[in-house]
Short mmCIF file of C-alpha atoms and ligand atoms in Angstrom, two decimals:
data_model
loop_
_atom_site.label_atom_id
_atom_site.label_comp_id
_atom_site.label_asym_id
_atom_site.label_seq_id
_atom_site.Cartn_x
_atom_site.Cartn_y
_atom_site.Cartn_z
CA UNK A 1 -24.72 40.33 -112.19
CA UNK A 2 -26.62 42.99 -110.49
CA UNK A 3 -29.87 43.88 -111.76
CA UNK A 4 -31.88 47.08 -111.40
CA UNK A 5 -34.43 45.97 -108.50
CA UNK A 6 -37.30 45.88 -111.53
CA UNK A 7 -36.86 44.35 -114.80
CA UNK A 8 -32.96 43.30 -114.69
CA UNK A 9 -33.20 40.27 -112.54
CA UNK A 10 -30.30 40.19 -110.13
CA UNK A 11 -27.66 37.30 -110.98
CA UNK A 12 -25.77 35.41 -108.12
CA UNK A 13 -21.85 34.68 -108.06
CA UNK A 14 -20.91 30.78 -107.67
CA UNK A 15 -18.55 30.87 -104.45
CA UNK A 16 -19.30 33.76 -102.45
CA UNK A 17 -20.41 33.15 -99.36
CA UNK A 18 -22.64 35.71 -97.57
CA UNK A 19 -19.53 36.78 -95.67
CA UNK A 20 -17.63 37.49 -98.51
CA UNK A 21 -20.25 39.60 -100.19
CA UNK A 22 -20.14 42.02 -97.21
CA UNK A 23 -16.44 42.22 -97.10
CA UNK A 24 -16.94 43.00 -100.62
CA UNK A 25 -19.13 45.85 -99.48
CA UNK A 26 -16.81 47.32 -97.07
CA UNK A 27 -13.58 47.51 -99.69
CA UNK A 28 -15.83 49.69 -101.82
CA UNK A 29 -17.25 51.69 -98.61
CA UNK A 30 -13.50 52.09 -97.60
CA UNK A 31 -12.52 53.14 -101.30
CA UNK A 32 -15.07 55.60 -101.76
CA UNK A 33 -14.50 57.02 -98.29
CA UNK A 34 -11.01 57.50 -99.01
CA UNK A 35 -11.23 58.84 -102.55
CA UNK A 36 -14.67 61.49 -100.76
CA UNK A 37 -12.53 62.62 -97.72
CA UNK A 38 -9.08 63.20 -99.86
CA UNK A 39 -11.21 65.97 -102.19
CA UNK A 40 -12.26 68.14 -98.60
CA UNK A 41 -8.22 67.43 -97.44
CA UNK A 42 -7.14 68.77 -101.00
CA UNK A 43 -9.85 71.54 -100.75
CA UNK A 44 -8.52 72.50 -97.32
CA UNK A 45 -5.12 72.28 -98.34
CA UNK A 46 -3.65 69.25 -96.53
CA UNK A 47 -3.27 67.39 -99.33
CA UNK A 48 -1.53 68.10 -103.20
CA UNK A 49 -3.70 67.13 -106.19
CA UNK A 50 -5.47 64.68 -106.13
CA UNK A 51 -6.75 61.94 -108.49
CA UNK A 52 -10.34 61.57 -108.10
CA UNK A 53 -11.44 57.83 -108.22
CA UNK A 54 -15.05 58.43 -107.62
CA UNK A 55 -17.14 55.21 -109.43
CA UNK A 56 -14.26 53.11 -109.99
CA UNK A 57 -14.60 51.64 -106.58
CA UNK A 58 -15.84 48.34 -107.81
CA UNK A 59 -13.38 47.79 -110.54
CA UNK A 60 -10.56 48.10 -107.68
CA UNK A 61 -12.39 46.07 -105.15
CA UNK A 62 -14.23 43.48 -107.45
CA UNK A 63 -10.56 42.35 -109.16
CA UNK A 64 -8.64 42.44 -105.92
CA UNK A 65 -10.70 40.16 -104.31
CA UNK A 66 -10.38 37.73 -106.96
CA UNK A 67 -6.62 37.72 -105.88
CA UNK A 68 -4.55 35.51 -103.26
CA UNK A 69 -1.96 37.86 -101.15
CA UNK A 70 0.99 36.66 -103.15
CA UNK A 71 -0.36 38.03 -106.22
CA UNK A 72 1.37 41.88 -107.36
CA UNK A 73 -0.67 44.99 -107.70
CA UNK A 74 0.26 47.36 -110.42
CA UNK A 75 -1.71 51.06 -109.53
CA UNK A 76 -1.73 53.85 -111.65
CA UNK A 77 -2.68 57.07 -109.92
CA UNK A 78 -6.39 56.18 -110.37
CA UNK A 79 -5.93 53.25 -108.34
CA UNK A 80 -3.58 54.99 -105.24
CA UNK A 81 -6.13 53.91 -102.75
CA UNK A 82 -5.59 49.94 -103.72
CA UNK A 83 -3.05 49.60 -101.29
CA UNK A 84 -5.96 50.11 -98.44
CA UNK A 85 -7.25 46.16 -99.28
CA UNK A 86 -4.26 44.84 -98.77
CA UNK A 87 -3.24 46.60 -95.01
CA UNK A 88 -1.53 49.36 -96.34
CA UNK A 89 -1.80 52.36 -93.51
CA UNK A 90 -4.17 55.22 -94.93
CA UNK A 91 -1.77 57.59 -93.40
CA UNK A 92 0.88 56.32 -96.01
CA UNK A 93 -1.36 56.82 -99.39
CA UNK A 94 -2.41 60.25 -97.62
CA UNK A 95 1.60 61.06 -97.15
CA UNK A 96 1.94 60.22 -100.67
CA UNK A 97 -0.48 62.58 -102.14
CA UNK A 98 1.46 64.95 -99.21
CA UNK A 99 4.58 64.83 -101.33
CA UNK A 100 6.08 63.43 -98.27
CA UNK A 101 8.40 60.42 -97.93
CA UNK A 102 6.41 59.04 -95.37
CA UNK A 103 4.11 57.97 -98.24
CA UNK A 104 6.67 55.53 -100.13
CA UNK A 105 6.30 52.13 -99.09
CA UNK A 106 8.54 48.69 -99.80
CA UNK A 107 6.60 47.10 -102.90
CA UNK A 108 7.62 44.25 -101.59
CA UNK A 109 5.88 44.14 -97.76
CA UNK A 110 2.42 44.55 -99.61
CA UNK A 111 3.05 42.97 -102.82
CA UNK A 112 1.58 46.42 -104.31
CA UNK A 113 3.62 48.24 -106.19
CA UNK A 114 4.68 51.92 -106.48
CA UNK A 115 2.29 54.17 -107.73
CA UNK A 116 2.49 55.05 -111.60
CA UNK A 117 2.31 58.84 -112.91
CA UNK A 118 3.45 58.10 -116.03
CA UNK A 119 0.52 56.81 -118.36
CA UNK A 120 1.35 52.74 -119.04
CA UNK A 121 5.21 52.96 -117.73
CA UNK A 122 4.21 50.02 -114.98
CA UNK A 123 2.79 47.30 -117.66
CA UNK A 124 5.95 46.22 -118.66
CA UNK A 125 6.85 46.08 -115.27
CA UNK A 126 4.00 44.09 -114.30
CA UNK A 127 5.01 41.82 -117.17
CA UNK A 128 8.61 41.14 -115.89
CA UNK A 129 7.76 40.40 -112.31
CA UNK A 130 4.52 37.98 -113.76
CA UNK A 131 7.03 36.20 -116.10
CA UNK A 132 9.84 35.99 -113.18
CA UNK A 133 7.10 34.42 -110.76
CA UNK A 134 6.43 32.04 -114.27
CA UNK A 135 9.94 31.62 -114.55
CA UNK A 136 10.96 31.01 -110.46
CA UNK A 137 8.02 28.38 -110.60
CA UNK A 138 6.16 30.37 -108.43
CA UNK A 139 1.99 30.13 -108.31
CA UNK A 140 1.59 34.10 -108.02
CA UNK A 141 0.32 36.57 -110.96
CA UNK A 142 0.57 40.25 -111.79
CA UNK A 143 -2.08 42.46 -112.52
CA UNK A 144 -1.83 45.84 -114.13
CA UNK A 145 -4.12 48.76 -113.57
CA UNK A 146 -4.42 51.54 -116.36
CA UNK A 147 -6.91 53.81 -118.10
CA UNK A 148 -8.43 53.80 -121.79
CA UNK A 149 -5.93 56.34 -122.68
CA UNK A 150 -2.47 54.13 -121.56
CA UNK A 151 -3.95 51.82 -124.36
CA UNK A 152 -2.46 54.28 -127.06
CA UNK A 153 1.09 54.22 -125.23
CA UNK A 154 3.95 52.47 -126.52
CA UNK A 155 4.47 51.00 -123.04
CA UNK A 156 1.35 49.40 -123.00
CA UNK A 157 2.02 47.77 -126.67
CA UNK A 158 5.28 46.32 -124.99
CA UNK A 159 3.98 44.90 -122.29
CA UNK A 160 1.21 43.29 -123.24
CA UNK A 161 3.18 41.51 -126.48
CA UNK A 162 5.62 40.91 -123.94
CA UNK A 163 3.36 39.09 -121.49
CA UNK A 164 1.56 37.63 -124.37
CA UNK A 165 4.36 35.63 -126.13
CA UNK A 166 5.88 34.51 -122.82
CA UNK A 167 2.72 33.24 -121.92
CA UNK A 168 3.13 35.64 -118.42
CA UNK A 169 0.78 35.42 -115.50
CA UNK A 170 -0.33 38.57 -115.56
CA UNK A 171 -3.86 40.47 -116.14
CA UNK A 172 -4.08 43.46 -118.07
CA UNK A 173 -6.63 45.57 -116.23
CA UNK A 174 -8.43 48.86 -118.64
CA UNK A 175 -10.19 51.11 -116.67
CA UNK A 176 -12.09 52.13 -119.85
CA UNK A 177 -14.05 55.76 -118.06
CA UNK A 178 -14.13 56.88 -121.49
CA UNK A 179 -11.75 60.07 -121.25
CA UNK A 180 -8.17 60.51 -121.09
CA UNK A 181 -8.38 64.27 -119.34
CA UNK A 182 -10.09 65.88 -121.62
CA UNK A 183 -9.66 63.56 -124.61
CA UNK A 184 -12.86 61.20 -125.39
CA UNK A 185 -12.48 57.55 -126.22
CA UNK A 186 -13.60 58.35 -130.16
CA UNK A 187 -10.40 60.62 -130.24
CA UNK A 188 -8.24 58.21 -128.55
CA UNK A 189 -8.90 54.76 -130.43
CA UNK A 190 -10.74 53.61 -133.97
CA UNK A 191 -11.25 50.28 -132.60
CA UNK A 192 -14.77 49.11 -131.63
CA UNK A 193 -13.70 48.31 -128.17
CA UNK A 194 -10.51 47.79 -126.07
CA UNK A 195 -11.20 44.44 -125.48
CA UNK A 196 -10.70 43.96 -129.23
CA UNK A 197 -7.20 44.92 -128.89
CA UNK A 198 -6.36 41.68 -126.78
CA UNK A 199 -6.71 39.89 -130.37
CA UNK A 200 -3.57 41.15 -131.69
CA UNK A 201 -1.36 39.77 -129.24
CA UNK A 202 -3.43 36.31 -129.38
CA UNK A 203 -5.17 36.73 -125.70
CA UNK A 204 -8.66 36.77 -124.37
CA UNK A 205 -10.28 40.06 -123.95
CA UNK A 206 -13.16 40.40 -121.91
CA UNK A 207 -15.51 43.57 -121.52
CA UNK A 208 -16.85 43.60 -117.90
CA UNK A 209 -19.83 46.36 -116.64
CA UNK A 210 -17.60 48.34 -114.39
CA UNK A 211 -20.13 49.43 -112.19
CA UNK A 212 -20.84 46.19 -111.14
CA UNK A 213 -18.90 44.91 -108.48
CA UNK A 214 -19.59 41.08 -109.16
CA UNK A 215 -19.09 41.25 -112.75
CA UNK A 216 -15.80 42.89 -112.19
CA UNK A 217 -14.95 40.13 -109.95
CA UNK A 218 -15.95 37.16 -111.69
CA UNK A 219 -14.31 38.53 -115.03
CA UNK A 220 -11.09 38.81 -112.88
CA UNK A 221 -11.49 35.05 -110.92
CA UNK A 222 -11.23 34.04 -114.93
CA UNK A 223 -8.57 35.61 -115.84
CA UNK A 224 -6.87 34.33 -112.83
CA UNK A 225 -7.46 30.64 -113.15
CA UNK A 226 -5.78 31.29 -116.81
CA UNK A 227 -2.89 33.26 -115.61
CA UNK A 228 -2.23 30.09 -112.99
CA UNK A 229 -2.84 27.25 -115.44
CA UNK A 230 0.15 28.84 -117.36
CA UNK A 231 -2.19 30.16 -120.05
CA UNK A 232 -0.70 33.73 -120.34
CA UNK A 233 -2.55 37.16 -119.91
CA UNK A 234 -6.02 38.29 -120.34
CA UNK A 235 -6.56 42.26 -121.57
CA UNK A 236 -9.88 43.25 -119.15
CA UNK A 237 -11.63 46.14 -120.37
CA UNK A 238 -13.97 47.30 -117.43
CA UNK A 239 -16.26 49.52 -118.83
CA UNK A 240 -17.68 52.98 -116.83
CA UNK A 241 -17.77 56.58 -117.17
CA UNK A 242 -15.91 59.11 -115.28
CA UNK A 243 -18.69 61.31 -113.14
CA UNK A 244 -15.91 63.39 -111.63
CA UNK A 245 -13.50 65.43 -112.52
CA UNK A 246 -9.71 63.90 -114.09
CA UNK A 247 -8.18 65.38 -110.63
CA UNK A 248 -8.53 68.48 -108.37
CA UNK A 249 -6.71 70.91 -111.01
CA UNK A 250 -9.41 69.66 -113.68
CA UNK A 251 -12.48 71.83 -114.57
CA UNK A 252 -14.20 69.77 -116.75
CA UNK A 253 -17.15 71.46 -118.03
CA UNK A 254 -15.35 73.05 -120.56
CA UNK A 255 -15.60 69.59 -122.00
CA UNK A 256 -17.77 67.09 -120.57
CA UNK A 257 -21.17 66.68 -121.27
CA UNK A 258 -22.56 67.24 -117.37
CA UNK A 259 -26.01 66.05 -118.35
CA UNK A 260 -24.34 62.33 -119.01
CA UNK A 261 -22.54 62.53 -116.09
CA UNK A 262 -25.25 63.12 -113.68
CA UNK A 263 -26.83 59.87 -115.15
CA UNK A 264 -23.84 57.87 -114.85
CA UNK A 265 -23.81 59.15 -111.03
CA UNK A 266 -27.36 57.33 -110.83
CA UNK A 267 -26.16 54.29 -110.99
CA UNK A 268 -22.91 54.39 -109.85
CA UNK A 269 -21.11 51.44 -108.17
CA UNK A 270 -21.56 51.59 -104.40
CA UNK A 271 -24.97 52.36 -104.28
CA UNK A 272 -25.93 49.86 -106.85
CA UNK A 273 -24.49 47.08 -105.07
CA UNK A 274 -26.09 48.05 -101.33
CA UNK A 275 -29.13 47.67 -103.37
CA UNK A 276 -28.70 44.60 -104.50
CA UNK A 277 -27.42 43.48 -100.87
CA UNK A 278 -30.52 44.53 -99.68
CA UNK A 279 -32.79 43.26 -102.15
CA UNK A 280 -30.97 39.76 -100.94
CA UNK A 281 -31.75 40.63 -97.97
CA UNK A 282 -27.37 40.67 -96.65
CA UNK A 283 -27.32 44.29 -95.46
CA UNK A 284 -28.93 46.12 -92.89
CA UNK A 285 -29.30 49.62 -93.02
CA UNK A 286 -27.44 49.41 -89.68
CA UNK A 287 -24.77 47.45 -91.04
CA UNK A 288 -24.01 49.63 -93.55
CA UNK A 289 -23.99 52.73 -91.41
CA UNK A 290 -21.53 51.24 -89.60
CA UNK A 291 -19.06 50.28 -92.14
CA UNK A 292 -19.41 53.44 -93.35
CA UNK A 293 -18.45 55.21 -89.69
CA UNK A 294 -15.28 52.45 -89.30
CA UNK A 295 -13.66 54.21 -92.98
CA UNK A 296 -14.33 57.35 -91.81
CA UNK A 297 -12.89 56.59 -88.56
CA UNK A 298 -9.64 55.54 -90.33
CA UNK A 299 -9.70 58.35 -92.40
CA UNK A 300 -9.33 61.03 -89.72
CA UNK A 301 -6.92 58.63 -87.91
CA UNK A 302 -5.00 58.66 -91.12
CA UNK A 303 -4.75 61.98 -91.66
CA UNK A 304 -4.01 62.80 -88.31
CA UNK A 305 -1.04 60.73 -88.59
CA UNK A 306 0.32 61.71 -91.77
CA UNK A 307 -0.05 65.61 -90.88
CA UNK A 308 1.99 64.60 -87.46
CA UNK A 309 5.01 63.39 -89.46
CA UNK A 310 7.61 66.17 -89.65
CA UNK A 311 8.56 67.93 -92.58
CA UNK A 312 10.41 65.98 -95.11
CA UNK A 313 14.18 66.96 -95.33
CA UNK A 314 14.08 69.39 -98.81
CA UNK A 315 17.59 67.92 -99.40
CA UNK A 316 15.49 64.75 -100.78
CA UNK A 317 14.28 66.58 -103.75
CA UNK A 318 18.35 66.54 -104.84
CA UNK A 319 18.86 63.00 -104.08
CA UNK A 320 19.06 59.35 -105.60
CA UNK A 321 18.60 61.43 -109.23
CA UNK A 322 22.54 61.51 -110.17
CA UNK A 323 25.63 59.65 -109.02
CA UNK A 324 27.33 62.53 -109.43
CA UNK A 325 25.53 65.61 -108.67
CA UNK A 326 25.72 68.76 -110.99
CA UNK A 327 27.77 71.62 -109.00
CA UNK A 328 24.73 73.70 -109.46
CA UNK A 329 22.82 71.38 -107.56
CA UNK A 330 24.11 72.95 -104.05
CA UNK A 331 23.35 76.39 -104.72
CA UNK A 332 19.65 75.20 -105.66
CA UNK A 333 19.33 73.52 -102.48
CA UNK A 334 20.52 76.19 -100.49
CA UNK A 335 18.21 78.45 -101.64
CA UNK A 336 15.17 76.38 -101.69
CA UNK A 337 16.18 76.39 -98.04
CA UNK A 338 16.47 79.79 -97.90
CA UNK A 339 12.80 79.99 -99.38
CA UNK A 340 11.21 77.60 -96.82
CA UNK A 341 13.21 79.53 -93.75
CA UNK A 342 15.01 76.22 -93.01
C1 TPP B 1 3.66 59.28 -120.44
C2 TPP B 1 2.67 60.30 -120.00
N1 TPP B 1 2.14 61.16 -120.91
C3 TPP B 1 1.24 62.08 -120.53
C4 TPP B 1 0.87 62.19 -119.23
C5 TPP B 1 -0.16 63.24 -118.79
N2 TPP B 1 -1.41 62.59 -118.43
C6 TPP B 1 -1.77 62.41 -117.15
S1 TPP B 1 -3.23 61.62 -116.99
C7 TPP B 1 -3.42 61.49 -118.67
C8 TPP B 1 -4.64 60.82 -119.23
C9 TPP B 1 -4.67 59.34 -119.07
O1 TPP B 1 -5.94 58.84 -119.39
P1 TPP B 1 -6.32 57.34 -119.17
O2 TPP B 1 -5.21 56.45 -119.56
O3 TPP B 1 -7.64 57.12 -119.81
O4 TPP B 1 -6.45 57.21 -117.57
P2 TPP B 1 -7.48 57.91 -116.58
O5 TPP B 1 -6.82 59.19 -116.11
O6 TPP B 1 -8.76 58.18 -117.31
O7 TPP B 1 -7.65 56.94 -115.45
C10 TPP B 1 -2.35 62.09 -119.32
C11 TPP B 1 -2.22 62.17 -120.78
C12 TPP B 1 1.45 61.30 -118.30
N3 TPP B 1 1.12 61.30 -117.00
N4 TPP B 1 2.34 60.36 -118.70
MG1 MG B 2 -9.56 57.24 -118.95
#
């Protein structure tokens, strides 16, 4: 959809108003501020490690806009900021990433679900709650966030069969950046593409230009309309390449080939698509300064607010795990506290 200003002739997206492509541009401004500001918090030691989502802004704001607030969010780590489109407080992502309780949220006030560590766990997830909306008679869908490497997992497989023969509402969403940490796509897969996986559980797969914000969107508006005219999931494979490290504890020049990923940050997502607002003429220079200073604004807010919270109780770390507690549980506790000089 968007072209490169010279020979790539700039496409145009049935439906979106002019208003809607600058809210458009202000979810990825707000993204990428978040995901920019959270590396200088984990660098100065306000926040843990941290998942860097630099260039995958349009993937996260491109599909969410193509959904209706009853519709369920599945995140994996790469997509902790997705919570931000919907309302969700900055100050609660930035508590997550804090360790502190503060950052867990009701799934069921933002229709965004908990954040997934574990690679693919949420798909089947995302399946059940799609098929219990199908099931309740209920309009909404599910979609499901996850990188090239969940399509390997056994939890994936699951879900998406699952989904797939239940004829679930849900979208399968790849974020195909071509490495799983360290692990290339060549290494992880010896099929042509992801998409080509959707085959084998009888679904549409679709392979969308990640980087482009419109594309992403109008791949996910599909996918959509099929999940509510009851004809089961669609696998998404958004294609991009990661120009940043896996997360703050990653060094990746012992692998990475930098050269390739100071192309890919040519033409990465954000700038590509002020361009194209500009070439049409939609954004001001202006403008976009000033969405940019609103995100920042509600990034120091944020982090203001989360660093005012008081420390979590350490007790936490012993709870909700067992019904009934191992004995040596106690003692660990009591000297953790002894350790933090509580
Ligand atoms: C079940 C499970 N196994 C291993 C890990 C360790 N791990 C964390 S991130 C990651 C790579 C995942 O790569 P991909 O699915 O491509 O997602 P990306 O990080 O690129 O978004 C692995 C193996 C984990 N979190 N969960
Ligand atoms: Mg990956």
């Amino acid at each position: 959809m968007i072209g490169d200003g010279e020979s790539i002739p700039d496409g145009e997206v049935e439906g979106l108003s002019e208003q809607d492509l600058l809210e458009l541009h202000r979810w990825l401004v707000l993204l990428r501020t978040y995901d920019e500001r959270s590396v200088v918090y984990h660098r100065q030691g306000r926040i843990g490690t941290y998942a860097i989502y630099w260039n995958h802004e349009a993937m996260q704001a491109g599909s969410v806009y193509a959904l209706e607030r009853e519709d369920w969010i599945f995140p994996s780590y790469r997509e902790s900021a997705i919570g931000l489109l919907r309302g969700l407080p900055a100050s609660t992502i930035l508590s997550w990433w804090r360790g502190h309780p503060a950052g867990w949220w009701n799934p069921a006030d933002w229709n965004v679900a908990s954040i997934c560590v574990p690679i693919g766990t949420h798909v089947p997830h995302a399946a059940g709650l799609a098929w219990g909306k199908k099931l309740r008679g209920e309009n909404a869908c599910a979609i499901a966030y996850f990188g090239d490497g969940a399509t390997s997992e056994g939890s994936f497989h699951e879900g998406a069969n699952f989904a797939a023969v239940m004829r679930a509402p849900l979208i399968l969403f790849c974020n195909n950046n071509q490495w799983a940490i360290s692990t290339p796509l060549e290494a992880q897969t010896a099929a042509e593409t992801l998409a080509d996986k959707a085959v084998g559980y009888g679904i549409p797969g679709v392979r969308v230009d990640g980087a482009d914000v419109l594309a992403v969107y109008e791949a996910t508006r599909e996918a959509v309309a099929r999940a509510r005219a009851g004809e089961g999931p669609t696998l998404i494979e958004a294609v991009t390449y990661r120009a940043a490290p896996h997360a703050t504890a990653d060094d990746p020049s012992a692998y990475i080939d930098l050269e390739r990923v100071e192309e890919e940050k040519e033409r990465e997502c954000v700038g590509r698509y002020e361009a194209y607002l500009k070439r049409l003429g939609v954004l001001s220079d202006e403008a976009a300064e000033a969405v940019r200073a609103e995100a920042a604004d509600l990034m120091r807010a944020g982090i203001a607010e989360a660093e005012a919270e008081p420390p979590a109780d350490p007790g936490l770390l012993f709870e909700h795990a067992y019904a009934d507690p191992p004995a040596s549980f106690q003692q660990d506790l009591a000297e953790l506290r002894r350790i933090l000089g509580g």
